Amino acid sequence: MLQSRLKTRRLPRRLPNNQKCSKRRIANAGLRVRLGRDIAMKHILLVATGGTIASTEAGRGLSPALTGEELARAVPEIAALCDIEIMQPMNIDSTNMLPVNWLRIRDIIVERYDAFDGFVILHGTDTMAYTAAALSYLIQQSPKPIVITGSQRPMGSSFTDAKLNLYQSLRFATDARSHDVTIVFGGIAIAGTRARKQRTMSSNAFTSVNYPPLAIIRNDRVIRTDCAEMMSAQFSSTVHAALDYARAERASVKDLRPEDLAAAGPIAQSSRKRSGKAGALGIEQPRAPHTYEGLDERVFVLKLTPGLKPSIFETLRPSYDAVILETFGLGGIPSHEERSRSFQHAIFDWVDSGRTIVITTQVPEEGLDLGVYEISRPYAEHPGILRGDDMTTEALVAKTMWALGQSHDPDVVRTLFYLPVNHDRLVIA
């Protein structure tokens, strides 16, 4: 049985003092009604967290002020689409979004999972990709949609994109084939682990990195890219079935052995098929998501720049358990030395001390390959170094926090890190 070498740091579940949680339902003409009239309509929970979509100008720049109810009332077309309830756990600029807020959003969804057909989260755009990735790892293989959206312009401004984004997100959430964590923004649906904010002002703010968009929303229709959905669903269903089997054999994911996934294989897959139900593509879908609570926020993103010294790792050592190293090109790391110490020495020492390092690239598209150039070959050959491959930095941050939140044993972290979740990687170790 594997034992953690380092104690997992759990985040507090208490929110900062200025972030209060409230729950309200839309009221109209003194009656308790939800936004929607047909009891057969899908029941969606709208979780408002602030962001540009909720912002107003108060004389010192935009800041979140509108409530979830006010945002919903600004789009009356919702009434013909679905039946919603609203919760407002926070009303913040997403620049201030913290891992503890991710856990709060996670709790809201998990605690109410059986009561709703889907979930839509209103969020600021600046850290939306991080939140989408984090929720992808905290709530895995959700058969119900968890949609995140926002806007580049406030709801009350001229030519706002907020109304269409909110409507299309709810439209996507009510579609029978929607599932898992997804960003819906600017008419496209992006897997929660593949999104990146590409533009600071344009309405098509987000792009899907190294993976096709899951769908486009046009004229009230959700148009799917079935090939991508089929490929990921088949693979992730098998892997998660194996993880289910391993969990059943071992009391906790912390006791998971790297060989468990391979050993569980066909037994777990047949077990999943018996307990699940067929989805729209004929693929067995789970009845409930895999949920997790732990996150270790002691993760640092280090971007290599010309002239950076290897001693930076000594500076980071007291405060961080993991470093995500954004390298040059396909994975280039300088070979020069500083007082007889090179990056190779510093990185190998970091890993050999039981800490985690993930090597990725600064280049947004196409990923890395440590085997191409001589200068990066030593890192490809070291068994303790994790490769980001074609994953986004946002997903790497969230996945590393999640993996370390389950265990600090390097073998368990490695197993969880290479577990494909919500389309997050194409290259499998």
Tab-separated table of C-alpha atoms in Angstrom:
chain	number	residue	atom	x	y	z
A	1	MET	CA	0.000	0.000	0.000
A	2	LEU	CA	1.443	3.317	-1.059
A	3	GLN	CA	1.896	5.995	1.559
A	4	SER	CA	2.059	9.726	0.898
A	5	ARG	CA	5.540	11.151	1.397
A	6	LEU	CA	4.258	14.619	2.027
A	7	LYS	CA	1.165	15.714	3.864
A	8	THR	CA	-1.554	16.957	1.553
A	9	ARG	CA	-2.473	20.569	2.162
A	10	ARG	CA	-6.253	20.921	2.186
A	11	LEU	CA	-7.790	24.263	1.412
A	12	PRO	CA	-10.163	25.886	3.906
A	13	ARG	CA	-13.820	25.624	3.000
A	14	ARG	CA	-14.600	29.027	4.501
A	15	LEU	CA	-14.852	31.858	1.998
A	16	PRO	CA	-13.217	35.245	2.559
A	17	ASN	CA	-15.332	37.606	4.635
A	18	ASN	CA	-16.570	39.656	1.692
A	19	GLN	CA	-17.951	36.647	-0.186
A	20	LYS	CA	-21.399	35.656	1.028
A	21	CYS	CA	-23.614	32.913	-0.259
A	22	SER	CA	-27.284	33.431	-0.942
A	23	LYS	CA	-30.041	31.498	-2.675
A	24	ARG	CA	-33.036	33.091	-4.350
A	25	ARG	CA	-35.744	32.220	-6.815
A	26	ILE	CA	-37.130	34.543	-9.414
A	27	ALA	CA	-40.227	36.360	-8.149
A	28	ASN	CA	-42.807	37.785	-10.500
A	29	ALA	CA	-46.024	39.649	-9.548
A	30	GLY	CA	-45.708	38.464	-5.952
A	31	LEU	CA	-45.815	34.788	-6.919
A	32	ARG	CA	-43.099	32.212	-6.295
A	33	VAL	CA	-42.279	31.212	-9.817
A	34	ARG	CA	-39.171	30.054	-11.561
A	35	LEU	CA	-38.095	31.568	-14.839
A	36	GLY	CA	-40.162	29.269	-17.032
A	37	ARG	CA	-43.701	27.938	-16.873
A	38	ASP	CA	-43.707	24.404	-18.202
A	39	ILE	CA	-43.091	21.841	-15.474
A	40	ALA	CA	-41.761	19.510	-18.192
A	41	MET	CA	-38.965	21.959	-18.940
A	42	LYS	CA	-35.476	21.077	-17.825
A	43	HIS	CA	-34.571	22.380	-14.400
A	44	ILE	CA	-31.278	24.318	-14.482
A	45	LEU	CA	-29.360	25.836	-11.575
A	46	LEU	CA	-27.825	29.199	-12.471
A	47	VAL	CA	-24.798	29.949	-10.275
A	48	ALA	CA	-23.795	33.624	-10.429
A	49	THR	CA	-20.249	34.479	-9.326
A	50	GLY	CA	-19.741	37.993	-10.715
A	51	GLY	CA	-17.417	38.997	-13.539
A	52	THR	CA	-17.843	41.457	-16.385
A	53	ILE	CA	-21.304	40.122	-17.170
A	54	ALA	CA	-22.493	41.413	-13.774
A	55	SER	CA	-20.467	44.625	-13.752
A	56	THR	CA	-21.585	48.237	-13.731
A	57	GLU	CA	-19.686	51.528	-13.840
A	58	ALA	CA	-19.584	53.141	-10.407
A	59	GLY	CA	-17.139	55.937	-11.177
A	60	ARG	CA	-13.918	54.050	-10.507
A	61	GLY	CA	-14.120	51.468	-13.255
A	62	LEU	CA	-16.253	48.400	-13.841
A	63	SER	CA	-16.984	46.151	-10.874
A	64	PRO	CA	-19.501	43.335	-10.278
A	65	ALA	CA	-22.812	44.628	-8.920
A	66	LEU	CA	-25.751	42.954	-10.686
A	67	THR	CA	-27.330	39.914	-9.064
A	68	GLY	CA	-28.115	36.643	-10.774
A	69	GLU	CA	-31.799	37.571	-10.783
A	70	GLU	CA	-31.103	40.861	-12.552
A	71	LEU	CA	-28.992	39.084	-15.157
A	72	ALA	CA	-31.684	36.485	-15.802
A	73	ARG	CA	-34.401	39.113	-16.139
A	74	ALA	CA	-32.336	40.850	-18.816
A	75	VAL	CA	-32.874	37.822	-21.070
A	76	PRO	CA	-36.653	37.177	-21.031
A	77	GLU	CA	-36.296	34.589	-23.819
A	78	ILE	CA	-35.058	32.167	-21.154
A	79	ALA	CA	-38.660	31.733	-20.002
A	80	ALA	CA	-39.494	29.684	-23.089
A	81	LEU	CA	-36.331	27.613	-22.818
A	82	CYS	CA	-35.984	26.213	-19.310
A	83	ASP	CA	-36.932	26.417	-15.662
A	84	ILE	CA	-34.184	27.952	-13.522
A	85	GLU	CA	-33.238	28.575	-9.943
A	86	ILE	CA	-30.463	30.972	-8.998
A	87	MET	CA	-27.706	30.889	-6.417
A	88	GLN	CA	-25.185	33.650	-5.762
A	89	PRO	CA	-22.253	32.314	-3.705
A	90	MET	CA	-20.073	35.323	-4.561
A	91	ASN	CA	-20.053	38.473	-6.689
A	92	ILE	CA	-16.404	39.101	-7.501
A	93	ASP	CA	-14.069	40.159	-10.260
A	94	SER	CA	-12.702	36.848	-11.529
A	95	THR	CA	-9.185	38.188	-11.011
A	96	ASN	CA	-9.889	37.426	-7.342
A	97	MET	CA	-11.049	33.851	-7.998
A	98	LEU	CA	-9.251	31.413	-5.667
A	99	PRO	CA	-9.028	27.609	-5.413
A	100	VAL	CA	-11.259	27.804	-2.337
A	101	ASN	CA	-13.923	29.378	-4.583
A	102	TRP	CA	-13.620	26.434	-6.975
A	103	LEU	CA	-14.345	24.133	-4.061
A	104	ARG	CA	-17.361	26.226	-3.083
A	105	ILE	CA	-18.774	26.038	-6.614
A	106	ARG	CA	-18.041	22.323	-6.633
A	107	ASP	CA	-19.956	21.876	-3.363
A	108	ILE	CA	-22.978	23.773	-4.690
A	109	ILE	CA	-23.171	21.485	-7.716
A	110	VAL	CA	-22.508	18.211	-5.896
A	111	GLU	CA	-24.948	18.946	-3.064
A	112	ARG	CA	-27.739	19.739	-5.556
A	113	TYR	CA	-26.759	17.361	-8.318
A	114	ASP	CA	-29.862	15.171	-8.134
A	115	ALA	CA	-32.262	18.129	-8.016
A	116	PHE	CA	-31.296	19.672	-11.369
A	117	ASP	CA	-30.888	18.611	-14.983
A	118	GLY	CA	-27.898	20.863	-15.523
A	119	PHE	CA	-25.866	23.775	-14.215
A	120	VAL	CA	-24.811	27.113	-15.719
A	121	ILE	CA	-22.137	29.199	-13.994
A	122	LEU	CA	-21.803	32.923	-14.710
A	123	HIS	CA	-18.150	33.856	-14.371
A	124	GLY	CA	-15.614	36.505	-15.297
A	125	THR	CA	-13.547	35.781	-18.378
A	126	ASP	CA	-10.052	36.379	-16.986
A	127	THR	CA	-9.879	33.163	-14.951
A	128	MET	CA	-12.762	31.283	-16.551
A	129	ALA	CA	-10.459	28.733	-18.196
A	130	TYR	CA	-8.847	27.923	-14.832
A	131	THR	CA	-12.233	27.436	-13.157
A	132	ALA	CA	-13.492	25.273	-16.020
A	133	ALA	CA	-10.404	23.087	-15.776
A	134	ALA	CA	-10.622	22.844	-11.985
A	135	LEU	CA	-14.274	21.782	-12.081
A	136	SER	CA	-13.396	19.241	-14.775
A	137	TYR	CA	-11.114	17.486	-12.277
A	138	LEU	CA	-13.282	17.976	-9.191
A	139	ILE	CA	-16.426	16.670	-10.943
A	140	GLN	CA	-15.382	14.088	-13.528
A	141	GLN	CA	-17.525	12.323	-16.116
A	142	SER	CA	-20.676	14.212	-15.220
A	143	PRO	CA	-23.654	12.888	-17.197
A	144	LYS	CA	-25.277	16.286	-16.640
A	145	PRO	CA	-23.926	19.472	-18.251
A	146	ILE	CA	-21.935	21.950	-16.176
A	147	VAL	CA	-21.672	25.023	-18.397
A	148	ILE	CA	-19.581	28.129	-17.727
A	149	THR	CA	-20.117	31.441	-19.488
A	150	GLY	CA	-19.736	35.182	-19.095
A	151	SER	CA	-19.219	38.148	-21.379
A	152	GLN	CA	-16.689	40.650	-22.652
A	153	ARG	CA	-19.115	43.534	-22.091
A	154	PRO	CA	-21.453	44.116	-19.140
A	155	MET	CA	-25.072	43.064	-19.424
A	156	GLY	CA	-26.245	46.677	-19.361
A	157	SER	CA	-23.919	48.032	-22.035
A	158	SER	CA	-24.712	48.668	-25.681
A	159	PHE	CA	-23.842	45.804	-28.043
A	160	THR	CA	-23.277	43.457	-25.123
A	161	ASP	CA	-22.489	39.831	-25.814
A	162	ALA	CA	-23.879	38.864	-22.405
A	163	LYS	CA	-27.466	38.170	-23.476
A	164	LEU	CA	-26.553	35.810	-26.295
A	165	ASN	CA	-23.917	33.999	-24.226
A	166	LEU	CA	-26.345	33.437	-21.362
A	167	TYR	CA	-29.115	32.245	-23.661
A	168	GLN	CA	-26.834	29.939	-25.664
A	169	SER	CA	-25.339	28.480	-22.494
A	170	LEU	CA	-28.787	27.570	-21.226
A	171	ARG	CA	-29.672	26.233	-24.667
A	172	PHE	CA	-26.579	24.016	-24.582
A	173	ALA	CA	-27.361	22.914	-21.013
A	174	THR	CA	-30.850	21.806	-22.055
A	175	ASP	CA	-29.612	19.770	-25.015
A	176	ALA	CA	-29.990	16.032	-24.427
A	177	ARG	CA	-26.423	15.249	-25.477
A	178	SER	CA	-24.669	17.793	-23.266
A	179	HIS	CA	-22.556	16.518	-20.389
A	180	ASP	CA	-19.343	17.278	-18.477
A	181	VAL	CA	-17.802	20.701	-17.865
A	182	THR	CA	-17.961	23.004	-20.887
A	183	ILE	CA	-17.364	26.670	-21.655
A	184	VAL	CA	-20.000	28.145	-23.980
A	185	PHE	CA	-18.904	31.520	-25.287
A	186	GLY	CA	-19.207	33.363	-28.577
A	187	GLY	CA	-21.329	30.655	-30.164
A	188	ILE	CA	-18.990	27.723	-29.530
A	189	ALA	CA	-18.754	25.033	-26.862
A	190	ILE	CA	-15.259	24.199	-25.617
A	191	ALA	CA	-14.227	21.330	-23.355
A	192	GLY	CA	-13.471	22.683	-19.893
A	193	THR	CA	-9.855	21.540	-20.080
A	194	ARG	CA	-9.174	22.945	-23.550
A	195	ALA	CA	-10.198	26.588	-23.260
A	196	ARG	CA	-7.908	29.596	-23.268
A	197	LYS	CA	-8.755	33.271	-23.292
A	198	GLN	CA	-7.216	34.441	-26.554
A	199	ARG	CA	-8.598	37.975	-26.871
A	200	THR	CA	-9.097	40.710	-24.298
A	201	MET	CA	-11.917	42.643	-25.976
A	202	SER	CA	-13.510	40.707	-28.850
A	203	SER	CA	-16.675	38.694	-28.306
A	204	ASN	CA	-14.957	35.518	-29.538
A	205	ALA	CA	-12.692	35.647	-26.500
A	206	PHE	CA	-11.970	31.930	-26.109
A	207	THR	CA	-10.313	29.370	-28.310
A	208	SER	CA	-10.136	25.602	-28.041
A	209	VAL	CA	-6.457	24.661	-27.826
A	210	ASN	CA	-5.209	21.508	-29.576
A	211	TYR	CA	-8.721	20.074	-29.716
A	212	PRO	CA	-11.781	20.892	-31.851
A	213	PRO	CA	-14.738	22.719	-30.307
A	214	LEU	CA	-17.359	20.296	-29.038
A	215	ALA	CA	-20.194	22.146	-30.758
A	216	ILE	CA	-21.349	25.392	-32.269
A	217	ILE	CA	-24.651	27.048	-31.377
A	218	ARG	CA	-26.421	28.650	-34.323
A	219	ASN	CA	-30.051	29.721	-34.717
A	220	ASP	CA	-31.055	27.965	-31.500
A	221	ARG	CA	-29.448	24.710	-32.664
A	222	VAL	CA	-26.565	22.832	-31.054
A	223	ILE	CA	-24.424	21.407	-33.850
A	224	ARG	CA	-22.011	18.728	-32.598
A	225	THR	CA	-18.586	17.564	-33.713
A	226	ASP	CA	-19.410	13.917	-33.097
A	227	CYS	CA	-16.014	12.495	-34.003
A	228	ALA	CA	-14.277	14.212	-31.091
A	229	GLU	CA	-17.082	13.314	-28.692
A	230	MET	CA	-17.079	9.650	-29.706
A	231	MET	CA	-13.305	9.293	-29.382
A	232	SER	CA	-13.097	10.818	-25.921
A	233	ALA	CA	-16.203	9.108	-24.543
A	234	GLN	CA	-15.027	5.633	-25.503
A	235	PHE	CA	-11.559	6.111	-24.041
A	236	SER	CA	-12.450	7.959	-20.841
A	237	SER	CA	-15.284	5.540	-20.044
A	238	THR	CA	-12.847	2.616	-20.113
A	239	VAL	CA	-10.220	4.382	-18.019
A	240	HIS	CA	-12.686	5.600	-15.405
A	241	ALA	CA	-14.212	2.137	-15.198
A	242	ALA	CA	-10.763	0.808	-14.384
A	243	LEU	CA	-10.355	3.516	-11.758
A	244	ASP	CA	-13.715	2.488	-10.256
A	245	TYR	CA	-12.484	-1.077	-10.009
A	246	ALA	CA	-9.203	-0.004	-8.444
A	247	ARG	CA	-11.069	2.097	-5.899
A	248	ALA	CA	-13.265	-0.873	-5.011
A	249	GLU	CA	-10.201	-3.039	-4.476
A	250	ARG	CA	-8.404	-0.367	-2.421
A	251	ALA	CA	-10.324	1.760	0.053
A	252	SER	CA	-8.983	5.101	-1.185
A	253	VAL	CA	-7.577	6.687	-4.306
A	254	LYS	CA	-4.508	7.421	-2.178
A	255	ASP	CA	-3.839	3.672	-2.163
A	256	LEU	CA	-4.095	3.415	-5.935
A	257	ARG	CA	-1.164	1.689	-7.590
A	258	PRO	CA	0.046	2.719	-11.063
A	259	GLU	CA	-0.593	-0.787	-12.370
A	260	ASP	CA	-4.196	-0.823	-11.134
A	261	LEU	CA	-5.603	0.867	-14.229
A	262	ALA	CA	-4.054	-1.686	-16.552
A	263	ALA	CA	-4.898	-4.638	-14.302
A	264	ALA	CA	-8.531	-3.665	-13.829
A	265	GLY	CA	-9.263	-3.433	-17.563
A	266	PRO	CA	-11.998	-5.755	-18.857
A	267	ILE	CA	-13.554	-6.541	-15.453
A	268	ALA	CA	-14.061	-2.873	-14.678
A	269	GLN	CA	-15.295	-2.098	-18.156
A	270	SER	CA	-17.990	-4.759	-17.994
A	271	SER	CA	-18.950	-3.543	-14.517
A	272	ARG	CA	-19.365	0.016	-15.837
A	273	LYS	CA	-21.614	-1.196	-18.638
A	274	ARG	CA	-23.879	-2.996	-16.213
A	275	SER	CA	-24.234	0.041	-13.957
A	276	GLY	CA	-24.450	2.777	-16.564
A	277	LYS	CA	-26.869	3.782	-19.269
A	278	ALA	CA	-26.415	4.288	-22.981
A	279	GLY	CA	-25.851	7.846	-24.130
A	280	ALA	CA	-26.865	9.491	-27.388
A	281	LEU	CA	-23.927	7.892	-29.186
A	282	GLY	CA	-24.607	4.404	-27.837
A	283	ILE	CA	-21.734	4.680	-25.348
A	284	GLU	CA	-22.261	3.639	-21.751
A	285	GLN	CA	-22.605	6.696	-19.532
A	286	PRO	CA	-22.266	6.760	-15.729
A	287	ARG	CA	-25.276	7.599	-13.594
A	288	ALA	CA	-23.272	9.808	-11.265
A	289	PRO	CA	-20.044	11.791	-11.630
A	290	HIS	CA	-16.751	10.985	-9.964
A	291	THR	CA	-16.291	13.751	-7.398
A	292	TYR	CA	-13.201	14.877	-5.494
A	293	GLU	CA	-12.579	17.397	-2.728
A	294	GLY	CA	-8.824	17.837	-2.328
A	295	LEU	CA	-6.721	20.535	-3.969
A	296	ASP	CA	-3.141	21.512	-3.226
A	297	GLU	CA	-2.699	25.140	-4.242
A	298	ARG	CA	1.106	25.077	-3.785
A	299	VAL	CA	1.639	24.933	-7.560
A	300	PHE	CA	3.806	27.490	-9.359
A	301	VAL	CA	3.989	28.263	-13.088
A	302	LEU	CA	7.554	29.154	-14.088
A	303	LYS	CA	8.069	30.616	-17.545
A	304	LEU	CA	11.594	30.333	-18.904
A	305	THR	CA	13.098	33.564	-20.216
A	306	PRO	CA	16.596	34.202	-21.573
A	307	GLY	CA	18.901	34.792	-18.625
A	308	LEU	CA	16.757	33.114	-15.957
A	309	LYS	CA	18.976	31.467	-13.332
A	310	PRO	CA	18.633	27.845	-12.149
A	311	SER	CA	18.736	29.094	-8.549
A	312	ILE	CA	15.068	30.075	-8.954
A	313	PHE	CA	14.233	26.523	-7.875
A	314	GLU	CA	15.869	27.081	-4.488
A	315	THR	CA	13.774	30.214	-4.074
A	316	LEU	CA	10.595	28.260	-4.803
A	317	ARG	CA	11.400	25.220	-2.669
A	318	PRO	CA	10.021	26.458	0.703
A	319	SER	CA	6.666	27.580	-0.697
A	320	TYR	CA	5.700	25.158	-3.466
A	321	ASP	CA	5.161	21.437	-3.944
A	322	ALA	CA	5.041	21.536	-7.737
A	323	VAL	CA	6.403	23.585	-10.611
A	324	ILE	CA	4.882	23.730	-14.073
A	325	LEU	CA	7.813	24.724	-16.261
A	326	GLU	CA	6.910	26.554	-19.465
A	327	THR	CA	9.859	25.801	-21.728
A	328	PHE	CA	10.933	27.081	-25.134
A	329	GLY	CA	9.511	25.504	-28.292
A	330	LEU	CA	9.242	21.719	-28.220
A	331	GLY	CA	10.692	21.611	-24.707
A	332	GLY	CA	14.000	23.460	-24.795
A	333	ILE	CA	15.637	24.138	-21.413
A	334	PRO	CA	18.922	26.119	-21.275
A	335	SER	CA	22.066	24.124	-20.549
A	336	HIS	CA	24.224	26.990	-19.215
A	337	GLU	CA	25.428	26.846	-15.614
A	338	GLU	CA	25.247	29.236	-12.685
A	339	ARG	CA	28.004	28.654	-10.119
A	340	SER	CA	28.445	25.078	-11.379
A	341	ARG	CA	24.684	24.470	-11.173
A	342	SER	CA	22.582	23.925	-14.290
A	343	PHE	CA	18.843	23.733	-14.853
A	344	GLN	CA	19.254	19.991	-15.238
A	345	HIS	CA	20.800	19.718	-11.766
A	346	ALA	CA	18.123	21.963	-10.258
A	347	ILE	CA	15.233	20.112	-11.912
A	348	PHE	CA	16.538	16.641	-11.094
A	349	ASP	CA	17.150	17.653	-7.463
A	350	TRP	CA	13.598	19.002	-7.249
A	351	VAL	CA	12.119	15.734	-8.513
A	352	ASP	CA	14.446	13.515	-6.474
A	353	SER	CA	13.350	15.321	-3.298
A	354	GLY	CA	9.794	14.044	-3.856
A	355	ARG	CA	8.385	17.195	-5.405
A	356	THR	CA	6.493	17.398	-8.676
A	357	ILE	CA	7.606	19.027	-11.894
A	358	VAL	CA	5.598	19.242	-15.102
A	359	ILE	CA	7.325	20.267	-18.317
A	360	THR	CA	5.209	22.050	-20.904
A	361	THR	CA	5.786	24.633	-23.622
A	362	GLN	CA	5.168	28.368	-23.864
A	363	VAL	CA	3.847	27.879	-27.394
A	364	PRO	CA	0.030	27.670	-27.276
A	365	GLU	CA	-0.514	25.110	-30.020
A	366	GLU	CA	0.777	21.649	-30.973
A	367	GLY	CA	2.395	20.729	-27.653
A	368	LEU	CA	5.920	19.567	-26.866
A	369	ASP	CA	8.214	16.654	-27.692
A	370	LEU	CA	11.236	16.248	-25.432
A	371	GLY	CA	12.808	13.671	-27.725
A	372	VAL	CA	13.505	15.890	-30.742
A	373	TYR	CA	16.459	18.011	-29.598
A	374	GLU	CA	19.570	16.919	-27.761
A	375	ILE	CA	19.178	19.732	-25.247
A	376	SER	CA	15.879	18.313	-23.948
A	377	ARG	CA	16.545	14.550	-24.201
A	378	PRO	CA	17.725	14.154	-20.556
A	379	TYR	CA	14.316	15.318	-19.336
A	380	ALA	CA	12.501	12.813	-21.542
A	381	GLU	CA	14.545	10.014	-20.000
A	382	HIS	CA	14.003	10.955	-16.333
A	383	PRO	CA	11.115	8.825	-14.962
A	384	GLY	CA	10.053	11.387	-12.349
A	385	ILE	CA	9.350	14.247	-14.755
A	386	LEU	CA	5.776	14.684	-15.960
A	387	ARG	CA	5.080	15.845	-19.519
A	388	GLY	CA	2.352	18.349	-20.278
A	389	ASP	CA	2.259	17.162	-23.896
A	390	ASP	CA	-0.597	19.007	-25.670
A	391	MET	CA	-2.408	20.219	-22.521
A	392	THR	CA	-3.068	23.877	-21.761
A	393	THR	CA	-1.267	25.564	-18.888
A	394	GLU	CA	-4.637	26.282	-17.279
A	395	ALA	CA	-5.489	22.583	-17.287
A	396	LEU	CA	-2.020	21.658	-16.043
A	397	VAL	CA	-2.369	24.003	-13.069
A	398	ALA	CA	-5.752	22.560	-12.111
A	399	LYS	CA	-4.784	18.939	-12.746
A	400	THR	CA	-1.591	19.200	-10.723
A	401	MET	CA	-3.501	20.783	-7.826
A	402	TRP	CA	-6.066	17.988	-8.063
A	403	ALA	CA	-3.535	15.146	-8.276
A	404	LEU	CA	-1.536	16.479	-5.327
A	405	GLY	CA	-4.785	17.004	-3.459
A	406	GLN	CA	-5.304	13.238	-3.570
A	407	SER	CA	-1.765	12.145	-2.688
A	408	HIS	CA	1.849	13.293	-2.619
A	409	ASP	CA	3.201	9.872	-3.462
A	410	PRO	CA	4.992	10.400	-6.811
A	411	ASP	CA	3.684	7.126	-8.268
A	412	VAL	CA	0.066	7.989	-7.467
A	413	VAL	CA	0.494	11.562	-8.715
A	414	ARG	CA	1.933	10.243	-11.966
A	415	THR	CA	-0.952	7.806	-12.424
A	416	LEU	CA	-3.581	10.476	-11.827
A	417	PHE	CA	-1.748	13.042	-13.944
A	418	TYR	CA	-1.777	10.823	-17.029
A	419	LEU	CA	-5.417	9.833	-16.539
A	420	PRO	CA	-7.296	11.533	-19.409
A	421	VAL	CA	-10.145	13.706	-18.147
A	422	ASN	CA	-12.684	15.673	-20.200
A	423	HIS	CA	-10.625	15.710	-23.420
A	424	ASP	CA	-7.577	17.171	-21.612
A	425	ARG	CA	-4.856	15.257	-23.459
A	426	LEU	CA	-4.409	13.476	-26.760
A	427	VAL	CA	-0.937	12.088	-26.076
A	428	ILE	CA	-1.173	9.281	-23.519
A	429	ALA	CA	1.900	8.156	-21.552
